[in-house]
Amino acid sequence: MPPLTGCAYYPEHWLVDQWAVDAQRLREAGLSVVRRGEFAWDKMEPQPEQYSFDWLDHAVEVLSQAGLKIVMCTPTATPPPWLLHQYPEIRRVGIDGVRVSTASRRVICGSTAPYRAAARSIVDVITRHYGHHPAVIGWQVDNEFGVGETTRCYCDSCRVRFQEWLAERYGSLDILNQAWGTQFWGTTFTDWTQIPVPGITTEPQNPSLRLDYRRFSSDTWVAFQQMQIDLLRANAPQHWITHNFMIRHWSLDYWKLAQALDFVSYDNYPHGLNDPAEVSMNLDLMRSLKKRSFWVIEQQPGRVNWHPYNPSVPPGQVRVWTHQAYAAGASAVVYFRERASRIGQEQYHTGLFKWDGTPDQAYYEAQQVARDLASLPDLARPSAQVGIIFDYDDLWSIELEPMTQEFSYWNWVRQIYTAFWQSNIPVDFLPREADLTGCDTVIVPAAILIHPGEVGKWRSWVEQGGRLIVTFRSGVRELSNIATAETLPGGGLSDLIGAHVSQFSSVPPATYTAWPDHRPGSQISAGAESVFNYHIWAETLTPITAHTLYHYRDGLNAGEVAVTQHRVGQGEVIYLGCWVEDFARFAAAQGWITAAPAPVQITTLQDVAGSAWQLSINHSLHPAGNLEGYGVSYEKLSDND
């Protein structure tokens, strides 16, 4: 089926006699899907166990009569004021111990019993009510878990549940104390109830405790989502289930959150990134989470309201964003929202229509997208042969103890991804436990935590001809977040790369003038014609069976080995010991990518008959390639023989 387009629509925000007019205008824009309901718990259940669906039934009828299909949302992101007043303990507590106020969204704690019971009740009722409605095609569970840094709560309920979670994970206090290394600073626990949640202290708390708390907090919302999924499977078995994931959001393990969903949805707000490569990176991550197509269930339609600066978007930009999502494998793009709101906290956020109901720029671009798609077959994005391993535990571990304020796991992954994106080389993201079959090249960035048995799987894949590129800060810590007792990198990785890490250090910026004689250096080279700058992080290597590719040129590291290559069977393992500033130029020098960035984004897609198509996108206001500014074109390359 060709990709769908739609929008978010909130009938409760508008007069009833306007609904039919709105529905007809959405159809005239070429839209076929409406998403709604995520913030209407107070209207669905205005008093405890007194449910009101007449208004929503009427809205669904009006929309469906216009030919629109409905995506219903469970409303658990915004519990009604009566519930918050009746159970004030369900409000989230910050790390400072202060309980948050109300009159906003996501003010709740996911572990409190009254909230979970009330959420289960409303989800059960609404899914029974609409579970077999012919206009409803699927469900979005809740809305944006963790938005606004709300994943983690530090209340008494979380403390008790965290202790229970730890008891299940470790089994005994002796094992936990050993795994956490609690003897450091004399914090050995003798009873589960002694274990705190993270809080404000004079010195940092145990890094193992803090990492496990991040795991626990993520698992809390994964379990909360699973409760709703179980009800949906029972009450609406013919409907699909999704949840809307977010940009640059790292407090939840999205691999886990995605597991039980039919497919992933994503809220695409490119002005939050200001970089078309990172926009594509997020889209590719969404597809990779389930290895299948996904929805963009909120698409920025123009100016938003929540950045320090909120400029308008140029003509053609919304159309480009929409096709960029299709290029990454999206099967639907749903604009947020139908009309700019006249009420509440997002009044300056644009929609397809302005406050007065007249069409805004995105309305016309949505119409253009509908025309673009009308003449196209169903196109899919094939699997990539380049994979990047992405892991939330690794991200959290480094985030907790970065060793230098400039070290960002996300930024390093983004830099690697961007190099391939600029060369129009497709990339899939992989979890740590992934089967690497089907990939030619896999990059493992800063895999700081050791996963037992993982290296053996990597070795088998390399022996069959794979190229494995492992970077600095890999194989450093056990899963509990204490340092390995093995020679770095641990977990058998030293044997696989054919080298040891002899020293590591953070690299201060050039503007940092303290201790100038202690600087590790700034350049690596493989001869006078192949010199690259590095920053942020550097490791010196001792080759055992590996071949040296690059040495350090200057500073304390001068003459030491920076990059190695190890032949293993029919494949090779590269170990990159430093953060190369221009990774794209470095990768091009190794032959991994092309030397110059492509002027436009080019994606090869495939139709159901196996024929190849090329989608070209210009992300600039200025003409590039054969495209005008913010231009899009599809071309059939060949027929399937």
XYZ file of C-alpha atoms in Angstrom:
641
model
C 0.000 0.000 0.000
C 1.395 3.470 -0.859
C 2.408 5.662 2.111
C -0.360 7.395 4.023
C -0.663 11.023 5.096
C -2.726 12.352 7.964
C -2.800 14.802 10.859
C -3.518 15.089 14.543
C -7.009 16.444 15.186
C -8.540 17.519 18.507
C -12.317 17.874 18.162
C -12.551 18.797 21.849
C -10.732 22.056 21.015
C -13.295 23.221 18.438
C -17.028 23.853 18.177
C -19.069 20.825 17.154
C -20.478 22.515 14.054
C -16.894 23.001 12.790
C -16.008 19.283 12.793
C -17.587 18.389 9.457
C -15.941 21.398 7.768
C -12.566 20.391 9.189
C -12.993 16.797 8.081
C -13.832 17.821 4.519
C -10.803 20.141 4.372
C -8.526 17.338 5.508
C -9.801 15.123 2.713
C -9.260 17.973 0.242
C -5.646 18.089 1.431
C -5.302 14.458 0.370
C -5.114 13.135 3.945
C -6.610 9.794 4.900
C -5.772 9.356 8.605
C -6.601 11.277 11.778
C -4.876 10.686 15.120
C -6.586 11.814 18.287
C -7.405 11.312 21.983
C -4.061 11.375 23.807
C -4.888 14.358 26.034
C -8.606 13.889 26.687
C -8.781 11.673 29.794
C -10.580 14.471 31.674
C -13.314 14.555 29.023
C -13.567 10.760 28.728
C -13.798 10.300 32.506
C -14.917 13.642 33.999
C -15.548 12.016 37.391
C -14.259 8.733 38.868
C -15.721 5.787 36.923
C -18.197 8.070 35.128
C -17.332 7.732 31.463
C -18.422 10.019 28.651
C -17.912 8.971 25.032
C -20.915 10.565 23.303
C -18.860 13.552 22.136
C -16.058 11.305 20.886
C -18.463 8.913 19.194
C -19.908 11.865 17.298
C -16.441 13.114 16.306
C -15.421 9.669 15.077
C -18.637 9.425 13.061
C -18.090 12.830 11.432
C -14.494 12.020 10.545
C -15.259 8.535 9.249
C -18.155 9.789 7.092
C -15.622 12.069 5.381
C -13.532 9.007 4.541
C -10.923 9.409 7.276
C -9.536 6.482 9.273
C -8.892 6.939 12.993
C -5.832 6.238 15.114
C -7.012 6.292 18.734
C -4.636 7.127 21.573
C -4.860 6.003 25.166
C -5.009 9.182 27.303
C -2.736 8.162 30.162
C -0.163 10.947 29.659
C -2.496 13.493 31.279
C -4.500 12.174 34.241
C -7.497 14.393 35.090
C -7.280 16.947 37.935
C -9.668 14.953 40.111
C -7.247 12.005 40.103
C -4.240 14.165 40.915
C -6.211 15.838 43.711
C -7.444 12.537 45.132
C -3.990 10.926 44.987
C -1.330 13.654 45.249
C 1.316 10.950 45.731
C 1.094 10.023 42.042
C 2.894 13.238 41.121
C 6.521 12.753 40.168
C 9.328 13.740 42.556
C 12.482 15.360 41.202
C 16.007 14.373 42.189
C 15.902 17.356 44.566
C 13.070 15.678 46.483
C 10.446 18.226 45.389
C 7.126 16.912 44.105
C 6.093 18.570 40.825
C 2.966 20.662 40.460
C -0.014 19.956 38.212
C -1.822 21.643 35.279
C 0.649 20.210 32.764
C 1.363 16.871 31.069
C 3.470 13.924 32.268
C 3.480 15.054 35.893
C 2.942 11.470 37.082
C 5.141 8.728 38.488
C 4.884 5.458 36.594
C 5.383 3.242 39.649
C 2.595 4.484 41.934
C -0.284 2.054 42.476
C -3.210 4.560 42.280
C -2.016 5.929 38.939
C -1.417 2.491 37.463
C -4.846 1.302 38.612
C -6.614 4.364 37.183
C -4.660 4.074 33.925
C -5.565 0.403 33.591
C -9.234 1.245 34.147
C -9.491 3.991 31.519
C -7.510 1.979 28.971
C -9.721 -1.056 29.547
C -12.895 0.997 29.106
C -11.822 2.946 26.027
C -10.371 -0.086 24.246
C -13.550 -2.067 24.886
C -15.591 0.860 23.578
C -13.615 1.307 20.337
C -11.954 -2.079 20.036
C -14.203 -3.164 17.163
C -15.118 0.186 15.613
C -14.787 -0.058 11.814
C -13.255 3.421 11.478
C -10.464 2.749 13.986
C -7.374 1.162 12.415
C -4.917 1.232 15.307
C -3.833 2.570 18.665
C -1.099 4.773 20.021
C -0.239 3.860 23.606
C 0.046 6.954 25.819
C 2.093 9.842 24.388
C 5.847 10.461 24.334
C 7.049 8.499 27.346
C 9.722 10.550 29.098
C 9.153 13.881 27.328
C 10.490 16.800 29.361
C 12.925 14.600 31.320
C 10.068 12.774 33.055
C 11.258 9.158 32.804
C 12.893 9.169 36.231
C 11.076 9.771 39.490
C 12.634 9.684 42.960
C 9.608 9.184 45.225
C 9.151 6.612 47.993
C 7.180 4.322 45.697
C 10.077 4.305 43.222
C 12.537 3.610 46.033
C 10.574 0.523 47.135
C 10.084 -0.723 43.574
C 13.766 -0.091 42.785
C 14.762 -2.260 45.745
C 12.413 -4.991 44.503
C 13.823 -4.651 40.980
C 17.369 -5.024 42.342
C 16.447 -8.061 44.431
C 15.059 -9.731 41.314
C 18.079 -8.745 39.211
C 20.835 -9.768 41.644
C 19.162 -12.328 43.887
C 21.233 -11.533 46.981
C 22.860 -8.539 48.633
C 26.252 -10.257 48.536
C 26.049 -10.450 44.741
C 24.858 -6.840 44.492
C 27.589 -5.517 46.787
C 30.195 -7.381 44.759
C 28.759 -6.215 41.437
C 28.526 -2.604 42.548
C 31.830 -2.494 44.437
C 30.113 -0.973 47.448
C 33.177 -1.360 49.659
C 34.484 1.783 48.005
C 33.654 4.588 50.485
C 32.289 1.901 52.812
C 28.700 1.667 51.560
C 28.125 -2.087 51.859
C 24.380 -2.781 52.144
C 23.093 -5.289 54.690
C 19.373 -4.898 53.938
C 17.547 -4.133 50.689
C 15.703 -1.258 52.358
C 19.017 0.566 52.879
C 19.467 1.125 49.134
C 18.483 4.680 48.131
C 17.332 6.181 44.898
C 19.803 8.653 43.400
C 19.746 12.046 45.056
C 21.740 15.168 45.748
C 24.940 14.401 47.652
C 28.223 16.173 48.330
C 30.098 13.692 46.132
C 28.768 11.512 43.282
C 26.905 8.371 44.259
C 27.998 4.902 43.226
C 28.019 4.767 39.379
C 26.638 1.223 39.412
C 23.664 2.323 41.510
C 23.020 5.231 39.153
C 23.248 3.086 36.020
C 20.891 0.490 37.472
C 18.471 3.258 38.417
C 18.382 4.360 34.802
C 17.687 0.771 33.777
C 14.954 0.483 36.408
C 13.311 3.767 35.385
C 13.266 2.729 31.752
C 11.887 -0.706 32.659
C 9.118 0.978 34.686
C 7.674 2.610 31.587
C 8.274 -0.447 29.424
C 6.157 -2.404 31.939
C 3.534 0.361 32.033
C 3.294 0.228 28.254
C 3.058 -3.578 28.366
C 0.070 -3.339 30.699
C -1.746 -1.290 28.068
C -0.630 -3.544 25.224
C -2.047 -6.567 27.043
C -5.430 -4.838 27.336
C -5.362 -3.804 23.696
C -4.504 -7.321 22.522
C -7.503 -8.599 24.475
C -10.007 -5.824 23.667
C -8.962 -4.763 20.154
C -7.253 -7.827 18.664
C -7.636 -6.716 15.034
C -5.953 -3.338 15.585
C -2.241 -2.567 15.441
C -0.432 -0.914 18.366
C 2.296 1.720 18.356
C 3.858 4.433 20.521
C 5.380 7.764 19.498
C 9.141 7.930 20.114
C 11.086 11.209 20.177
C 14.144 13.017 18.833
C 17.361 12.969 20.873
C 15.675 11.131 23.722
C 17.943 8.882 25.755
C 16.312 8.207 29.130
C 14.407 5.178 27.788
C 15.841 2.058 26.205
C 14.032 2.278 22.883
C 15.089 -1.254 21.894
C 13.091 -2.592 24.852
C 10.211 -0.148 24.418
C 9.813 -1.214 20.791
C 9.783 -4.972 21.338
C 6.083 -5.539 22.041
C 4.758 -2.947 19.564
C 3.561 -3.827 16.076
C 5.637 -0.968 14.738
C 7.359 2.156 16.012
C 6.080 5.685 15.496
C 8.184 8.818 15.675
C 7.639 12.523 16.339
C 9.740 14.276 13.714
C 10.633 17.875 14.583
C 13.705 18.669 12.473
C 14.054 22.176 13.899
C 15.102 20.399 17.086
C 18.133 19.053 15.207
C 18.927 21.646 12.517
C 20.798 18.994 10.543
C 19.261 16.869 7.755
C 21.810 14.113 8.426
C 20.701 13.796 12.046
C 17.062 13.888 10.958
C 17.798 10.883 8.746
C 19.747 9.270 11.577
C 16.704 9.408 13.852
C 14.460 8.092 11.095
C 16.864 5.219 10.408
C 16.981 4.410 14.124
C 13.176 4.228 14.218
C 13.111 1.759 11.317
C 15.931 -0.259 12.856
C 14.161 -0.699 16.201
C 11.759 -3.222 14.651
C 13.544 -3.902 11.336
C 10.418 -2.785 9.539
C 8.537 0.280 8.316
C 7.391 2.839 10.874
C 5.091 5.842 11.122
C 5.988 9.483 11.557
C 2.977 10.156 13.733
C 3.864 13.787 14.432
C 5.505 15.761 11.633
C 6.520 19.375 12.115
C 4.368 21.409 9.693
C 6.142 24.748 10.015
C 7.248 27.014 12.851
C 7.130 25.468 16.322
C 7.000 27.204 19.702
C 9.470 25.514 22.018
C 12.996 26.412 20.845
C 15.029 29.462 21.875
C 14.358 30.719 18.336
C 11.413 29.591 16.217
C 11.832 30.673 12.596
C 9.437 29.863 9.812
C 10.358 27.125 7.348
C 11.081 27.885 3.667
C 8.626 26.870 0.935
C 9.077 23.203 0.072
C 10.653 22.264 3.410
C 7.658 20.371 4.816
C 7.355 18.393 1.569
C 11.063 17.543 1.763
C 10.745 16.395 5.393
C 7.819 14.182 4.397
C 9.703 12.479 1.567
C 12.801 12.182 3.744
C 10.691 10.090 6.112
C 9.451 7.935 3.221
C 13.077 7.486 2.100
C 13.910 6.048 5.527
C 11.033 3.570 5.377
C 8.068 5.446 6.855
C 4.723 4.065 5.741
C 2.764 7.094 7.001
C 3.412 10.748 7.835
C 0.921 12.448 10.144
C 1.237 16.225 10.484
C 0.965 17.865 13.868
C -1.529 19.404 13.886
C -4.732 20.160 11.918
C -5.050 23.770 13.094
C -2.888 26.041 15.215
C -4.302 25.943 18.734
C -6.024 28.990 20.203
C -5.705 27.583 23.713
C -3.082 26.146 26.016
C 0.681 25.942 25.924
C 1.252 25.525 22.162
C -0.594 28.474 20.636
C 2.408 29.529 18.519
C 2.878 26.039 17.050
C 1.725 26.083 13.428
C -0.683 23.600 11.880
C -2.080 22.851 8.457
C -4.511 25.695 9.143
C -4.121 29.015 10.916
C -6.076 30.116 13.983
C -8.846 31.476 11.755
C -9.172 28.187 9.851
C -7.570 29.395 6.616
C -4.896 27.142 5.048
C -1.293 27.632 6.086
C 1.792 26.749 4.023
C 1.877 23.098 5.154
C -1.667 22.530 3.874
C -0.575 23.176 0.310
C 2.584 21.112 0.737
C 0.513 18.207 2.096
C -1.587 18.452 -1.055
C 1.592 18.341 -3.140
C 2.792 15.255 -1.266
C -0.534 13.547 -2.010
C -0.045 14.331 -5.706
C 3.563 13.081 -5.547
C 2.445 9.744 -4.157
C -0.553 9.255 -6.425
C 1.552 8.069 -9.371
C 4.015 5.951 -7.392
C 3.914 2.232 -6.575
C 4.430 0.918 -3.070
C 8.145 1.460 -2.403
C 10.276 -0.026 0.374
C 13.780 0.642 1.629
C 15.969 -2.497 1.455
C 18.147 -3.526 4.385
C 21.524 -1.807 4.561
C 24.882 -3.535 4.366
C 26.406 -1.095 6.874
C 25.375 -1.390 10.515
C 26.102 0.816 13.536
C 25.660 -0.741 16.950
C 23.767 1.605 19.266
C 23.262 0.821 22.954
C 21.475 2.791 25.665
C 23.414 1.176 28.535
C 26.671 2.276 26.896
C 25.257 5.769 26.430
C 24.148 5.951 30.075
C 27.420 4.615 31.474
C 29.456 7.211 29.585
C 26.952 9.958 30.326
C 27.310 9.255 34.062
C 31.131 9.405 33.964
C 32.239 11.048 30.702
C 35.817 11.761 31.905
C 35.644 14.931 29.825
C 32.693 17.266 29.467
C 32.918 17.138 25.673
C 32.460 13.366 25.389
C 29.013 12.518 24.044
C 28.223 8.964 22.952
C 25.376 10.297 20.808
C 27.598 12.856 19.084
C 30.180 10.197 18.259
C 27.546 7.903 16.771
C 26.088 10.854 14.882
C 29.487 11.763 13.431
C 30.002 8.204 12.189
C 26.500 8.012 10.731
C 26.817 11.399 9.006
C 29.925 10.290 7.107
C 27.990 7.432 5.506
C 24.848 9.534 4.974
C 26.822 12.197 3.111
C 28.008 9.484 0.722
C 24.445 8.148 0.287
C 25.419 4.832 1.861
C 22.409 3.400 3.726
C 22.848 2.470 7.374
C 20.894 0.280 9.786
C 21.245 0.544 13.559
C 21.754 -2.645 15.546
C 21.392 -3.599 19.215
C 24.385 -5.105 21.000
C 22.948 -8.625 20.707
C 22.196 -8.311 16.973
C 22.877 -10.988 14.401
C 25.321 -9.317 11.994
C 24.383 -11.542 9.039
C 23.645 -9.480 5.952
C 26.045 -6.681 6.849
C 29.363 -6.113 5.112
C 30.597 -3.515 7.607
C 29.623 -3.016 11.245
C 30.826 -0.121 13.403
C 30.929 -0.541 17.182
C 31.275 2.921 18.754
C 32.446 3.178 22.381
C 30.932 -0.140 23.510
C 32.099 0.512 27.066
C 30.187 -2.336 28.749
C 31.313 -5.937 28.264
C 28.627 -8.399 27.153
C 29.763 -11.986 27.870
C 29.875 -14.149 24.746
C 29.481 -11.241 22.356
C 33.030 -11.195 21.008
C 32.799 -14.832 19.906
C 29.777 -13.994 17.766
C 31.593 -11.026 16.263
C 34.631 -13.190 15.497
C 32.556 -15.771 13.625
C 31.023 -13.037 11.492
C 34.420 -11.426 10.737
C 35.895 -14.801 9.800
C 33.254 -15.075 7.069
C 34.437 -11.800 5.509
C 32.949 -9.011 7.620
C 34.650 -5.734 8.425
C 34.313 -4.811 12.116
C 35.309 -1.282 13.135
C 35.630 -0.950 16.915
C 36.353 2.423 18.483
C 37.894 3.740 21.686
C 36.216 3.219 25.076
C 35.150 -0.325 24.232
C 35.406 -3.325 26.579
C 36.140 -1.185 29.642
C 33.511 -2.110 32.241
C 31.462 -5.056 33.386
C 27.710 -4.881 32.909
C 27.309 -3.699 36.497
C 29.422 -0.635 35.609
C 32.628 -1.487 37.466
C 35.970 -1.553 35.639
C 37.135 -4.820 34.146
C 40.076 -6.615 35.754
C 41.283 -7.691 32.296
C 43.772 -5.948 30.059
C 41.888 -3.419 27.941
C 39.804 -3.935 25.945
C 38.261 -6.724 28.012
C 35.784 -9.488 27.337
C 38.026 -11.136 24.740
C 38.067 -8.015 22.583
C 41.862 -7.663 22.857
C 42.331 -10.981 21.075
C 39.844 -9.999 18.383
C 41.493 -6.652 17.633
C 44.965 -8.174 18.025
C 46.141 -5.401 20.346
C 45.958 -3.998 23.874
C 45.109 -0.490 25.037
C 48.149 0.607 27.038
C 46.918 4.082 28.076
C 43.864 6.266 27.608
C 43.277 9.953 28.219
C 40.813 12.723 27.595
C 42.044 15.446 25.265
C 41.415 19.014 26.449
C 40.530 21.609 23.822
C 43.290 23.812 22.445
C 41.942 26.708 24.510
C 42.662 24.777 27.716
C 46.046 26.157 28.742
C 46.596 24.445 32.091
C 49.378 21.839 32.150
C 50.522 22.389 28.527
C 53.240 19.752 28.897
C 50.603 17.125 29.708
C 48.729 17.318 26.393
C 48.511 13.933 24.620
C 48.789 15.570 21.196
C 46.493 16.477 18.320
C 47.401 14.492 15.192
C 47.743 10.952 13.828
C 49.408 9.986 10.577
C 50.149 7.132 8.205
C 52.807 9.099 6.394
C 53.132 12.717 5.343
C 50.197 12.509 2.931
C 47.752 11.039 5.446
C 47.436 13.243 8.533
C 44.300 13.678 10.650
C 43.500 15.765 13.696
C 41.927 14.180 16.751
C 40.296 15.566 19.898
C 38.265 14.606 22.996
C 39.686 11.083 23.506
C 42.891 9.164 22.740
C 44.179 5.657 23.488
C 47.647 4.305 22.816
C 47.730 0.749 21.503
C 50.186 -2.146 21.780
C 49.788 -4.410 18.734
C 50.117 -8.138 19.385
C 49.036 -9.713 16.112
C 47.516 -6.606 14.517
C 49.044 -4.388 11.864
C 49.627 -0.700 12.641
C 47.754 1.741 10.393
C 48.317 5.095 12.153
C 50.722 6.537 14.723
C 50.395 9.612 16.929
C 52.527 12.469 15.590
C 52.916 14.851 18.541
C 52.498 15.477 22.256
C 52.918 12.828 24.922
C 51.546 10.182 22.569
C 54.091 10.870 19.803
C 55.262 7.627 18.198
C 52.571 5.491 19.857
C 50.088 3.427 17.852
C 46.646 4.998 17.271
C 44.850 2.713 14.779
C 45.296 -0.988 14.064
C 44.085 -3.539 11.535
C 43.767 -7.244 12.345
C 43.095 -9.898 9.719
C 40.743 -12.569 11.060
C 39.790 -15.323 8.630
C 38.420 -13.692 5.505
C 37.614 -10.422 7.264
C 39.266 -7.648 9.210
C 38.927 -5.803 12.513
C 39.875 -2.126 12.727
C 40.443 -0.549 16.127
C 40.260 3.245 16.141
C 41.959 4.541 19.275
C 41.102 8.239 19.005
C 38.221 10.530 18.155
C 39.156 11.746 14.675
C 37.790 15.248 14.146
C 36.903 14.808 10.467
C 35.669 11.239 10.530
C 34.230 11.519 7.006
C 37.626 12.406 5.511
C 39.260 9.658 7.576
C 36.684 7.075 6.444
C 37.158 8.142 2.830
C 40.927 7.664 3.176
C 40.273 4.058 4.266
C 37.945 3.469 1.305
C 34.833 3.023 3.463
C 32.975 5.934 1.830
C 33.407 8.260 -1.136
C 35.765 11.194 -0.820
C 33.298 14.063 -1.347
C 29.798 14.530 0.121
C 26.981 14.037 -2.376
C 25.159 17.277 -3.301
C 21.725 15.711 -2.667
C 20.373 12.823 -0.611
C 19.847 9.823 -2.887
C 18.016 6.737 -1.644
C 17.436 3.551 -3.613
C 13.999 2.038 -3.021
C 12.337 -1.080 -4.372
C 8.781 -1.727 -5.518
C 6.851 -4.946 -4.975
C 7.964 -6.259 -8.375
C 11.607 -5.839 -7.392
C 12.298 -2.848 -9.629
C 14.707 -0.208 -8.342
C 13.691 3.429 -7.872
C 15.795 6.430 -6.931
C 14.482 9.124 -4.593
C 16.516 12.352 -4.726
C 16.089 15.114 -2.119
C 17.689 18.552 -2.009
C 17.882 19.791 1.595
C 19.012 23.286 0.590
C 17.284 26.458 -0.521
C 19.734 26.569 -3.438
C 19.592 24.313 -6.530
C 21.688 21.156 -6.299
C 22.164 18.340 -8.767
C 19.131 18.422 -11.037
C 16.821 19.664 -8.271
C 15.541 23.097 -7.403
C 15.805 24.341 -3.831
C 13.998 21.972 -1.446
C 13.230 19.753 -4.407
C 12.188 16.092 -4.591
C 12.162 13.644 -7.497
C 11.483 9.930 -8.024
C 12.979 7.988 -10.923
C 12.565 4.370 -11.913
C 16.041 2.963 -12.507
C 15.365 -0.502 -13.846
C 12.814 -3.239 -14.225
C 13.235 -6.479 -12.348
C 14.500 -9.143 -14.745
